[in-house]
Each structure stands twice: as structure tokens, then as C-alpha cells.
């Protein structure tokens, strides 16, 4: 598993503007020239030697700590009580907007998918019916495969060529963002557009994917866009919400957006809130949580409202989200104490199957990184998968003779008679001839006897491998629904088997219950979420009764799965070498102190510093900092310099750009004082140091950093244990933590990478290596 | 509203042992002698001059930050990876136990209340029926009043004489505890016993109270007890869970206990988790949240399991919690877009009524503090309220002629015919002749036309004042159910009125929907919780559909209510002058810096300090610290002393008790080294300094604090703004934050009181005064 050469697919492609904008304030300045060189070979991604035990230096941190410099304090002090209230109100307005837009997008995706898939199934069904009589079903197969491949091709092309970061479900990326890692281009408008079109194509293309994961990403992008009151892509600045143009506020809104996405996808507002909190918020803030909840609520509400109009039942808001599991009535679905061990066993099975899924997908991803890294290859793989999916489905329908009587109420939308007798339909066809959401629902709710055990078994097996092959393709699609579908299938199978081995089957009679438990177990085994997933499933089924069984099942699946392999999202995060901070420092890390983990020596700046020095430091490719401690040296004394503040690379860039030099300020008395607005206008795409011209004369000027530096950075003594440093860092969402000695002299700097390096491996505490990838 | 003389009822009574144990490590040493003097006048509570704008100094903080001294670090370093895993497993076991025991207690309360209330209603009903024919109903009235008063008397006596802190719902106390304030005796076994018996008596006594609030307190006590593996009251030490004997761990478990209590009370496990997080956890930890969720789940499960046995339907686990709102089926209860404004208007009404309720209760509490502070008076008041409640109920039943036909399925358990025709029953009697829980349920679910609008109006009015009068009595009882009942009554009234003014009433036909909204509005208007309350109501009704309306209603109720008066719990917390820390620093407090808010000067200790000095400092009643910065002075140099650690009063006490003196260690080489266990054994009732005898010789000895002090306390520079200090303090749950200058010299200490002092009043930032009460 070690020492493989890989391409970092999330952010391997860097177009010129992006590289200039995002690439600059990298921790690692040295990458800059290489990037420019690579850019000339456009479309050909670079290959980076990669080792799984590496931690990439290319990811920046978000700054969740306010930069409390004099400008900021002045602004806050000028603001009246009423001003703060208005801010609070606008935060609510933004959250409402986020919820509304996310709901709209979910609605759009849902309707378009339903329409297109409807047309597709109708065409294929008619074709099959025509050829069933006259023979020559191979033509139907080809039609089906071509239709699917075409849709998937479109989806894969826009993802692979225009925005590779829109691939996959987007949940790992959002997890990283909420964790405090800046993933380039993840919350751009372009990403959103590609994501939405991509997910429509891949779902309509019949891949074993869901549209739920991408909703979470979409919600996050909406949030990041709306809250900033401008779009850099569209070059529009609405001059509103300028106060929110900083990492602290933006990340809060992105949490709300992700929650709104979950809420729209599953009709689970509380689950959405818990998802955001579980993944993102280390510092729980009551008002923030309410706003997140509000955004979630509005999102579900908007989706319901527009879907109710679409379904010609306007104003009826009692529908759930994108995926509708149908309502489980507790009367018919009661469970008993002695079923709990069975549920737990199913949880363990889910954990095992999930670990197998993740294991296969891990190797597949490694394979893809090695051999399938060109966009055209990626598109071809996606088309191949689409064609194979269609072929496998067709074959299984063809060879299955599981005929079921057509119900009087025609619950199946596209019943396919095929070789069945009149008045019957092919049951296997139903499983494939449906959007996966509908299949899950029918597995949950169809009365006992609808499915043949053999059909279910075969379906589980094929769908398992198809879903595993599909996840990680260059299409935008989620893994939730395929997991639920696999789980529901084998869960229902378990239910049927249990019913057949027990004679008096009244309590066992409902295999839908076991389908639900199986679905939970499989999904839990793959993604390894527990709290939020429990709530999402409870909300999606509309039944609180199943809370405890679902929780037990998810816990078991997590424990069993973790024993073999990490969660799917964690695998993909790890393969990107993202410096992801977990909730707590590794348990056995009390041995380590700040002195051992910190980066040292640190480049410090003087409070009044020569412009030339600053330019040199910023241009120096070996200076791998984004934050510089500011020190003060009493002139004439030989006392060591004391820490007096912290300034960020991005701030220095803005200062240089506006030429805030002491000499100029003296000569041009009328010069406008630099304001917070100037920093906010530059946020978040600060120009690179190379683009700022500093003349030789200006190099001799001095810059006074007093006003702009954060005068009260958090510090720790050098003997502080790692868990203590970690706790401070994580709880406050810091980006830089200055390590000082007992004379208040700077001796080091702790950053995210220094903390993320340590993790608990199989053999105790392990240390990842830092790499320039 | 200002300058009233009040008795602090939560903790005014101090029995000798309690005073000795709890009173000592007070921030304010000077109170000690006064307490002892007061103790001689046993049973006569002291009166304390009190001003509403005061902040009491008598409350200690909990320490949520681990004291990382050398002993602790050594222990952690000695522990293997497996050791940490075992700890984690035992945390889960403890949480499971907490959930199980809390569920059992809930079950016990429920069954006993149901049995006793059944007997009471049966007796009264038979009596009334007897006297309806022959006249002389006044005898029935007297019987009813006496029965009620007797029950309430028992409940009030045990509360007023044995454990005054068990009065009320306990939610304000638990809020304070989770906030980090140590409320004396709040998590003792004795409190639990009194609470459980008290709540049974008051509910059976027919007071306008619920048994839900006390469940939360009970859960918290169970958690505090179980997690420590010993009972000081029972003088039993099971020698288990010794690792958990510190504030950090204990508070985590208490969160789980409170959540389990909510979960058992309302059948709302997710609501319980959110309640705990909303009230307690500032630092969100994923594993902790899972454990809390687990405890909640187990609690609901246990309750359901035992209730299913009680209801002769063993093993059917699909029941909700203590309060059963009945299942709202979404088909019959759909709401439409144009109803949303109506819901919001009801929310505003709920906010207004809630504010009125709180306002009346505030003045009543002031009155009680002034005039009804003796236990016997408190018992008499409680009995009076019980008698009045019975009388009012009786009068209203007597004068009401709202006769309803007796349904064929006999949904009413105690239908009272009174003056109604045969086959009919008195509808007003149903409202009073029921536990409040059942009344709420019938208001939610009974078909339209069951209640006469006049009956509902009168019922709302009387119950409103009765509930208001009842809250704050010296009985243990909650305010949730009365609030829901009041709200459900006027909500249903609104529904009936709306139905009557609209002709085509299909959507308006179900007044139960409006009863639910009204209940939410009234409860929200009184207690002002939003997020957790929404989830609790959603879970209790088993219907996710109503999420958005309930949330909007609760938000409106909160906004409207907050405009007039604070929430009920906050009023009671404020009247106790508890230094309660809110989520964020007041918005307009950027003006203030650490220098202005800190306590100064600070008593510092040298790293190697004379025993006599330490004893003097600890005995000195004007030394109002519980934590002392430890400084080091380079001997011979005139450099100022630098901060090198922080040590707690409790640690010093233990050191003195074990005579850990440098000289003794030298002479007695075999002496056992002091271990963490010694500190844990003394936790949480550290002996007072007066009880430790230090001879004159020993006073000359030296104590080396190096090993025991926290060598890396968190510090802030003196220019740090208040919001920044606040954020650090709150996020990490600190107790002491040392303020240093740029030479690392101690210049002040920030404690909870220094931060809680500042709050946003009507006229901007206000500062509360500190008082020795």
C-alpha cells in the first residue's frame, strides 16, 4: 500500500488564473515556479511522487480565529448595538437565502432527472417490448447501452475537462473545508454548475449512483457564494455582506449550506444540522446552530413547496426531501427485544461488506491514480462503466424468470412484461428499471413475496461491484443511495430467509423492516457516520421508533468496519494527503510537547520593518509560512526580541499593494488610510507577490505593522503537551499558534500540519512525513 | 425591581457537614465564619441583602480544563493504547448505566403517579357521584381539597425541610451546572430521593405541574453518582471509575444524564442530545456526543421496555417516553402555505402570554423571597395552592354545563356525569380530572367538537394563573406540561374559532393541529428554548412534517417574549446571582481589554514556598482565589518573577493534609510519593483549611509545588479584548486565565465572575456588581 506514484485528482489541474489566485499564499512557496511551468502543458496533469504516509504541504488552512488588529477593533468599537443587531439579522437573511437556493437546486435536479429518466425508460421499454415479440433483443441492449453511455459521456466530459473537483460526491471535500482546510476551487460557481449538470447526467445515465451527496456540496457552494455578496466568476460585486468576507464567517455559512444540502437531500433538517456539527463545528455556538437549523428548515420547505406544485398538489408541504423512503408506520413495523441481536448481527455484516467495498475501492482508486489520469481516459472509463451497467442489467433481466403479478394499483411505473405471462411483470426489471431511490422505496415497502430471494441475491452481488467500480469515476455522483440499495436488498433477503425458517411468522412477516436495517448497516459500513446518519435515517423514514435499532446497527457497522478498513471518505481524504485534524489528539501523545511538534526556526518580522526585507521574505521560496510573528526589539538594549503580534502573508500582500509605507504616509498627508474594506475586497484571492511591483527606492522604505498585526495572538509555553496544544488549536480553529519561552521570545510556530502529522496507527503513535506535493 | 432583600433559596440551607465540605474552597473565604454562626440557628435560613444587579461570589466554577501537572502527565504516559481503549469502553458502560437507571426512575415515577392518581380520582369520582344525587357536594369538595393538600404537604415537607435544592424543576440548576457553575448539593443522592418522592406527591396532589423537568435533574444526579463509582452519602466506594473523579469527566457524564432525562421524559433521544449541547457543551466533541446519544437511547429503551411489561404487552418497544402526545398522522394533519402566517401570529401570542407568565412569576418569586422563606410557611403555601387548585377545579366543573356524549370506546378514563344527561359526561371535568399529560393528549387528538369554546377559554384562564402561582413553590415539579396544557387549550380555541369563521372548513377542521402549535408557542414563550424544543416536540409527536411550523412558532415566541421579559429559567438563575456565562461576550464589549476585566492584584506563590505562607494565604479570608499562579524568582537577580504554573486551592489542601514538605521527604526516604489517587479520593469534597493541623515546626518547612502545579496554564496578554478572552475561556471551559505582561509576569487573573459581570442591558453594556452573598 506504500510508495505509489499518484496524481492528486482533487486539485491537480490548475488553470492560469486559478494558479495565480489560489496558489500564491501557499505554505510552500517553492511550488510556484513549477506550477507555472506545468501550466504550459495545459490539460496534461502533473504526476507527483506520492507516499501514503505523507502529508501534503500544499493545502492552506482556513483561519477561524478573527484577526483582531487595530483596524478590526476600531470597526467593532464604532459599531453600535443596533449595528450588531443588523448584522445578526443579515446573517439570518443569508441563511434563509442559502436554504431557499439549495432547495431550488434540489428541486431542479429532481425534476430534470425524473423527466429525462422517464423518457429514457419509456424509450427502452417500448423498444424491448417491440423486440420481445420479434426477437433481436440485442438491438435493445445496444440502444440501452448507447443511451446510458451518451448521458454519462456528457457528464464525464464536463467534469474531467472543466472542473475535476466536481467529481465524486463532494462530501470528502466539504468535510475537509469544514475541518478548516482550504481546498482550491471547491466552493466556486463553476464547480456548482458542473456538479449539478454532472449529477443529472450520471443519474440519468443509469450509473449506480445517487444524487444526494452532490446536494451537500451544492449547498456548500451556494452558501459560500451568497454569503460573500459577490461572484468572482461572474465579476459581480453586489456590495452587500462585506462584513462576512473572511474565513470565520464564510465557514459558518458553508456549514449552514452543507446542512441545507443534507436537509434537501433526505428531508432531514435535524440530520443536516448534526451532519454539519459532526463534520465541522468544533466550537459549538448556539446562535450559529439555530441559523444552520433555519437554513435546513427553509431548504426542506422550499423543496417541498416546489415539488408540491410540480406534483399538481400545490401548498401541501407534508412531503419529505429528495429521497422519499416512504412512511414507516410503527404499528405494522413494531420490533421486539429478541430482534435486537439479529439487528446487531446485520450491523456486523454491514460493517464487513462495507470494509470490503472500501478495500476494493481503495485499490481501484490507486489503480486510477496510476493509470487513468488523463481526462479522455477518465471519460472513456465512465462510458465503459455505463455500458457495462446497462449490459449487466439487461442480462440479469433477460435470464431472470421472476414473474410477479401486476398489482391492480400499478405501483410500478415501468412494468416490463418481457417473457412473463400476461398480467405479470418481470420483477428483476423493476429493480434496474427505476431510479435507485424508487428501488430503495420498493424494497422497504413492497409487501412480502414481491421479491424472489434469488433475484435479490443476484441483484445485491452485481450492484455491489457496480457501485464499487462507479465510485471514484470522473462523474459527479454520490454513494449514499447505492449503499442503501445494496443494504436494502440483502437486508430484505435476510428478512425473507428469517421468515422462511420460522414457522409462526407474524413478527417476521415484514421484510421491509429488515431491508431498512440492512440499508442502515451497509451505509454505515461504508461511510462510518453514526450520529447524523441515525438521525437522517430516522427522519427519512419518519419514524422515531427505529432510533435505537438503527443506532445500534450503525455503531456495530462502524466498529466492525473500522477494524478492517477506514471509512470511504476518510480513505479518499487520506489519499489526497490532506492535513485533516481529528477531534482529539491521539490518546498516547502526552509524550510530545509543543517544542517537539512545532516548526522552527520561524521567520519573524520587526514591528517596523524594511519593505525590501518583507518582499524578500515573501518571495523567498523556502519561507514556508503564511503567518509571521512580529517581534519588538528595544533599540540599544541587548535584550532579546519579544513577541508582540502576528501578521499573515495575505495582509502583507495587501499592505505592499497599497504601498502603506511610513515615508509615503509622511509625504502624502492626504492619503486615505487603509481600511478593513481593502482587505475584504482582496479576500479570498489575494494576488501573488510576483504581481506586485516594488521599485528599488520603495525597497528602502519602512512599513509599520502595528496597526495591522494581530496584537494578541494565542501563545503556548514550549512544555505544553501535544493534547493541550491540540485542544487549544482545535477548539478555537486556529491557523497559527506561537510557541514562546518564559521570556516571551518566539521559539516556534505550530500549524495544522504539525498537529495532523501525528496519528494512531496499528503500532502506536505514527508520524506522517511532510511533502511538497 | 431593584434593591430587595432576598433569601437565596437554592442553597441557603447549609447543614454542618455540607457547610464544612462545600463551603471551604469558596472564592470568598470570609463567608466561612458567618456560615458557622448561622449553622447554630438550624432551620432558620439567613437573609441576605440582595440587589438584582449583583453577581454572587459564593458560587465556585467547575474546572473543565485538565490540570496537566507532572503527576497527570506521568499517569497518561504510563497508560498504554489499550489502557485508553479500556477507559473509552468504561465511559460507554457508564453512559449505558446512566441511561438504564434514568429510564428506570422515569418508569418508577410514571407507574407510581398513575396508580396513586387513579386511586385518588376514583375515590373523588365515586364521592361526587354519590353526593350529586343527594346534594351536599361541598363534602366532595372538602374531600378533594384535603386529599390534594395531604399529598402536596408530604411533598413540600420533604423538599422544604430536607433538601430545598430539590424544589422546582431543577432545569435552572442543571443549566448552571452544565455551564460550569458548581451548585452545592445539586447532584447528591439525597437530592435525587427527595426529588423523586416530591414530584410524585406534587403530581398526585393535583398541582398544575409536570413530572418532566425533574426527570432531567434526576438523570443528572444519576450520572454524577454512577460515574464516580462511589457514594459519599452512603459511604460506599466501589473503587471503580476512579479516573473519572474530576470535573472534566464528571461534567461530561452529567450532560449525558441530563440528555437521558429529557429522552426518558419526552421519548426524544435526539432532543435530549440537543438539550445537553444547547445548555452545556461549549466544546463539541464527537465521541462525547455519541455517548450522550447512547445514554439517551438506552434511557428511552429502558423506559419503553419496562412500561411495555407494565402495560402487559412485554417486548413491544415502540412506545414513546413518559409523556405521550400520541401520534400525529401526517395525512389528516397536513398544513398549507397560507397557514404559516397564522402559526406565526400564534407564536407571537405565545410569546406575549409567556412574558406575562414570567413577569407574574418574577414578582411572585420576589414576594416569596421576602416573606415566605421559612420552611413551614413554604409548606403551608404549597398546601394552600393545592386546596385552591382543587376548589377552583371543582367550582368550574360545578358551574360548567358543557355536556358531551360519552363515546362508545370510552376514551375518558374517569368520565364524570355530574348534572349531565345519561350517556353524557362533563367535559370540563375531563380537563381537570386527569393527569395533565392526558389532558394535553386529548386536546391534541380528540375530534372536533369535543370541547366547548367557553370551557376551553375558562380553563386556559384559570390554569394559567394556577400554573404561574405553582411554579416556584417548595415542591419539586416542572413547568413543561402546564405550559403545554395552557397552550394546547388556547391553541385549540384558536382552531375552533378559525373553523367557525371560515365556511369551507376542511383544512381547518382539525383543531388538534392548532392545539399543537399553541402548545409549542406557549412553552416557547415561557422557557425560550428553540432548537432542542423543536426537536423534542417533533419527536414527541412522532411527525417530522411539523418541524418548520414548530420552529417558526418557537422563534417568534422567543423574539416576542425576549422583548418584554427573559425566559423563566433565566429569571430564576438571575435571581440567584449565578455567574452564568452566555455563548458569546456582549457584542459591544470590544472596548474592554483583559487589563480592565481581570482581578488584580493576585496572590502568587513561589515554586518552593514556605508552608506557613501557604497556610496563611489559604486561611486569610480576604484571599478570594481558588487558583494561585506560581512564579519563579531567580535568586540573587533583581529580575521580576516569571509565571511558571498555576495551582488550585484544593490541590494545596491535599498537599498540606499529606504533609508533602521538602524536609520530611528528605528525612523519611521511604515515604510514599503522593499520587493522583490522593487527589481523586479527596474529590469533590476537599476538607477546609481549618481542619488541617499544621504545627509551628511544620510552618517553617518548605513545599515544592513543581510536581503538582499545572506547568502550562493558558495565558493572555493584557491588551486582549474581552470577546477574545471570553472565547478562549468559554471554548476551553477554563476556571482561571492568567493575564501576563510581555515579560511573562503575572499581572492579573480572569475568572468566571470577571466575565459574567458584563452583560447587554437595555442601555448598552452594563456591569453587575460582585457581592459576597
PDB file of C-alpha atoms in Angstrom, chain A residues 339 342-343 346 402 404 427 442-460 487-518:
ATOM      1  CA  UNK A 339     -34.772  -8.981  17.385  1.00  0.00           C
ATOM      2  CA  UNK A 342     -30.342 -10.028  14.929  1.00  0.00           C
ATOM      3  CA  UNK A 343     -30.092  -6.349  14.107  1.00  0.00           C
ATOM      4  CA  UNK A 346     -26.790  -7.447  10.492  1.00  0.00           C
ATOM      5  CA  UNK A 402     -39.044 -13.948 -11.586  1.00  0.00           C
ATOM      6  CA  UNK A 404     -44.806 -11.217 -10.366  1.00  0.00           C
ATOM      7  CA  UNK A 427     -39.533  -8.352 -11.040  1.00  0.00           C
ATOM      8  CA  UNK A 442     -40.000  -0.575  -3.065  1.00  0.00           C
ATOM      9  CA  UNK A 443     -37.543  -2.768  -1.162  1.00  0.00           C
ATOM     10  CA  UNK A 444     -38.685  -1.071   2.040  1.00  0.00           C
ATOM     11  CA  UNK A 445     -42.388  -1.108   1.416  1.00  0.00           C
ATOM     12  CA  UNK A 446     -43.466  -3.726  -1.046  1.00  0.00           C
ATOM     13  CA  UNK A 447     -45.452  -6.454   0.656  1.00  0.00           C
ATOM     14  CA  UNK A 448     -43.823  -9.755   1.488  1.00  0.00           C
ATOM     15  CA  UNK A 449     -43.468 -12.024  -1.505  1.00  0.00           C
ATOM     16  CA  UNK A 450     -42.828  -9.298  -4.042  1.00  0.00           C
ATOM     17  CA  UNK A 451     -39.234 -10.335  -4.494  1.00  0.00           C
ATOM     18  CA  UNK A 452     -37.757 -13.709  -5.172  1.00  0.00           C
ATOM     19  CA  UNK A 453     -34.751 -14.414  -2.883  1.00  0.00           C
ATOM     20  CA  UNK A 454     -32.595 -15.402  -5.865  1.00  0.00           C
ATOM     21  CA  UNK A 455     -33.390 -12.146  -7.615  1.00  0.00           C
ATOM     22  CA  UNK A 456     -32.393 -10.224  -4.537  1.00  0.00           C
ATOM     23  CA  UNK A 457     -29.181 -12.165  -4.080  1.00  0.00           C
ATOM     24  CA  UNK A 458     -28.062 -11.702  -7.665  1.00  0.00           C
ATOM     25  CA  UNK A 459     -29.054  -8.072  -7.585  1.00  0.00           C
ATOM     26  CA  UNK A 460     -27.063  -7.447  -4.406  1.00  0.00           C
ATOM     27  CA  UNK A 487     -28.101  -2.926   2.025  1.00  0.00           C
ATOM     28  CA  UNK A 488     -31.842  -2.886   1.498  1.00  0.00           C
ATOM     29  CA  UNK A 489     -31.512  -5.778  -0.948  1.00  0.00           C
ATOM     30  CA  UNK A 490     -29.528  -8.063   1.324  1.00  0.00           C
ATOM     31  CA  UNK A 491     -31.484  -6.859   4.328  1.00  0.00           C
ATOM     32  CA  UNK A 492     -34.709  -7.865   2.680  1.00  0.00           C
ATOM     33  CA  UNK A 493     -33.097 -11.153   1.761  1.00  0.00           C
ATOM     34  CA  UNK A 494     -32.278 -11.709   5.443  1.00  0.00           C
ATOM     35  CA  UNK A 495     -35.862 -10.901   6.316  1.00  0.00           C
ATOM     36  CA  UNK A 496     -37.202 -13.395   3.808  1.00  0.00           C
ATOM     37  CA  UNK A 497     -34.834 -16.102   4.996  1.00  0.00           C
ATOM     38  CA  UNK A 498     -35.743 -15.455   8.638  1.00  0.00           C
ATOM     39  CA  UNK A 499     -39.423 -15.611   7.777  1.00  0.00           C
ATOM     40  CA  UNK A 500     -38.938 -18.919   5.989  1.00  0.00           C
ATOM     41  CA  UNK A 501     -37.046 -20.600   8.832  1.00  0.00           C
ATOM     42  CA  UNK A 502     -39.536 -19.547  11.500  1.00  0.00           C
ATOM     43  CA  UNK A 503     -42.914 -21.109  11.279  1.00  0.00           C
ATOM     44  CA  UNK A 504     -45.107 -18.601  13.084  1.00  0.00           C
ATOM     45  CA  UNK A 505     -44.056 -15.608  11.113  1.00  0.00           C
ATOM     46  CA  UNK A 506     -46.263 -12.785  12.316  1.00  0.00           C
ATOM     47  CA  UNK A 507     -43.446 -10.570  13.608  1.00  0.00           C
ATOM     48  CA  UNK A 508     -41.082 -11.710  10.883  1.00  0.00           C
ATOM     49  CA  UNK A 509     -43.643 -11.212   8.213  1.00  0.00           C
ATOM     50  CA  UNK A 510     -42.445  -7.776   7.203  1.00  0.00           C
ATOM     51  CA  UNK A 511     -39.156  -7.988   5.300  1.00  0.00           C
ATOM     52  CA  UNK A 512     -39.292  -4.198   4.803  1.00  0.00           C
ATOM     53  CA  UNK A 513     -38.102  -3.772   8.383  1.00  0.00           C
ATOM     54  CA  UNK A 514     -35.039  -5.881   7.664  1.00  0.00           C
ATOM     55  CA  UNK A 515     -34.481  -4.008   4.444  1.00  0.00           C
ATOM     56  CA  UNK A 516     -34.293  -0.793   6.471  1.00  0.00           C
ATOM     57  CA  UNK A 517     -31.854  -2.277   8.969  1.00  0.00           C
ATOM     58  CA  UNK A 518     -29.734  -3.740   6.161  1.00  0.00           C
TER      59      UNK A 518
END
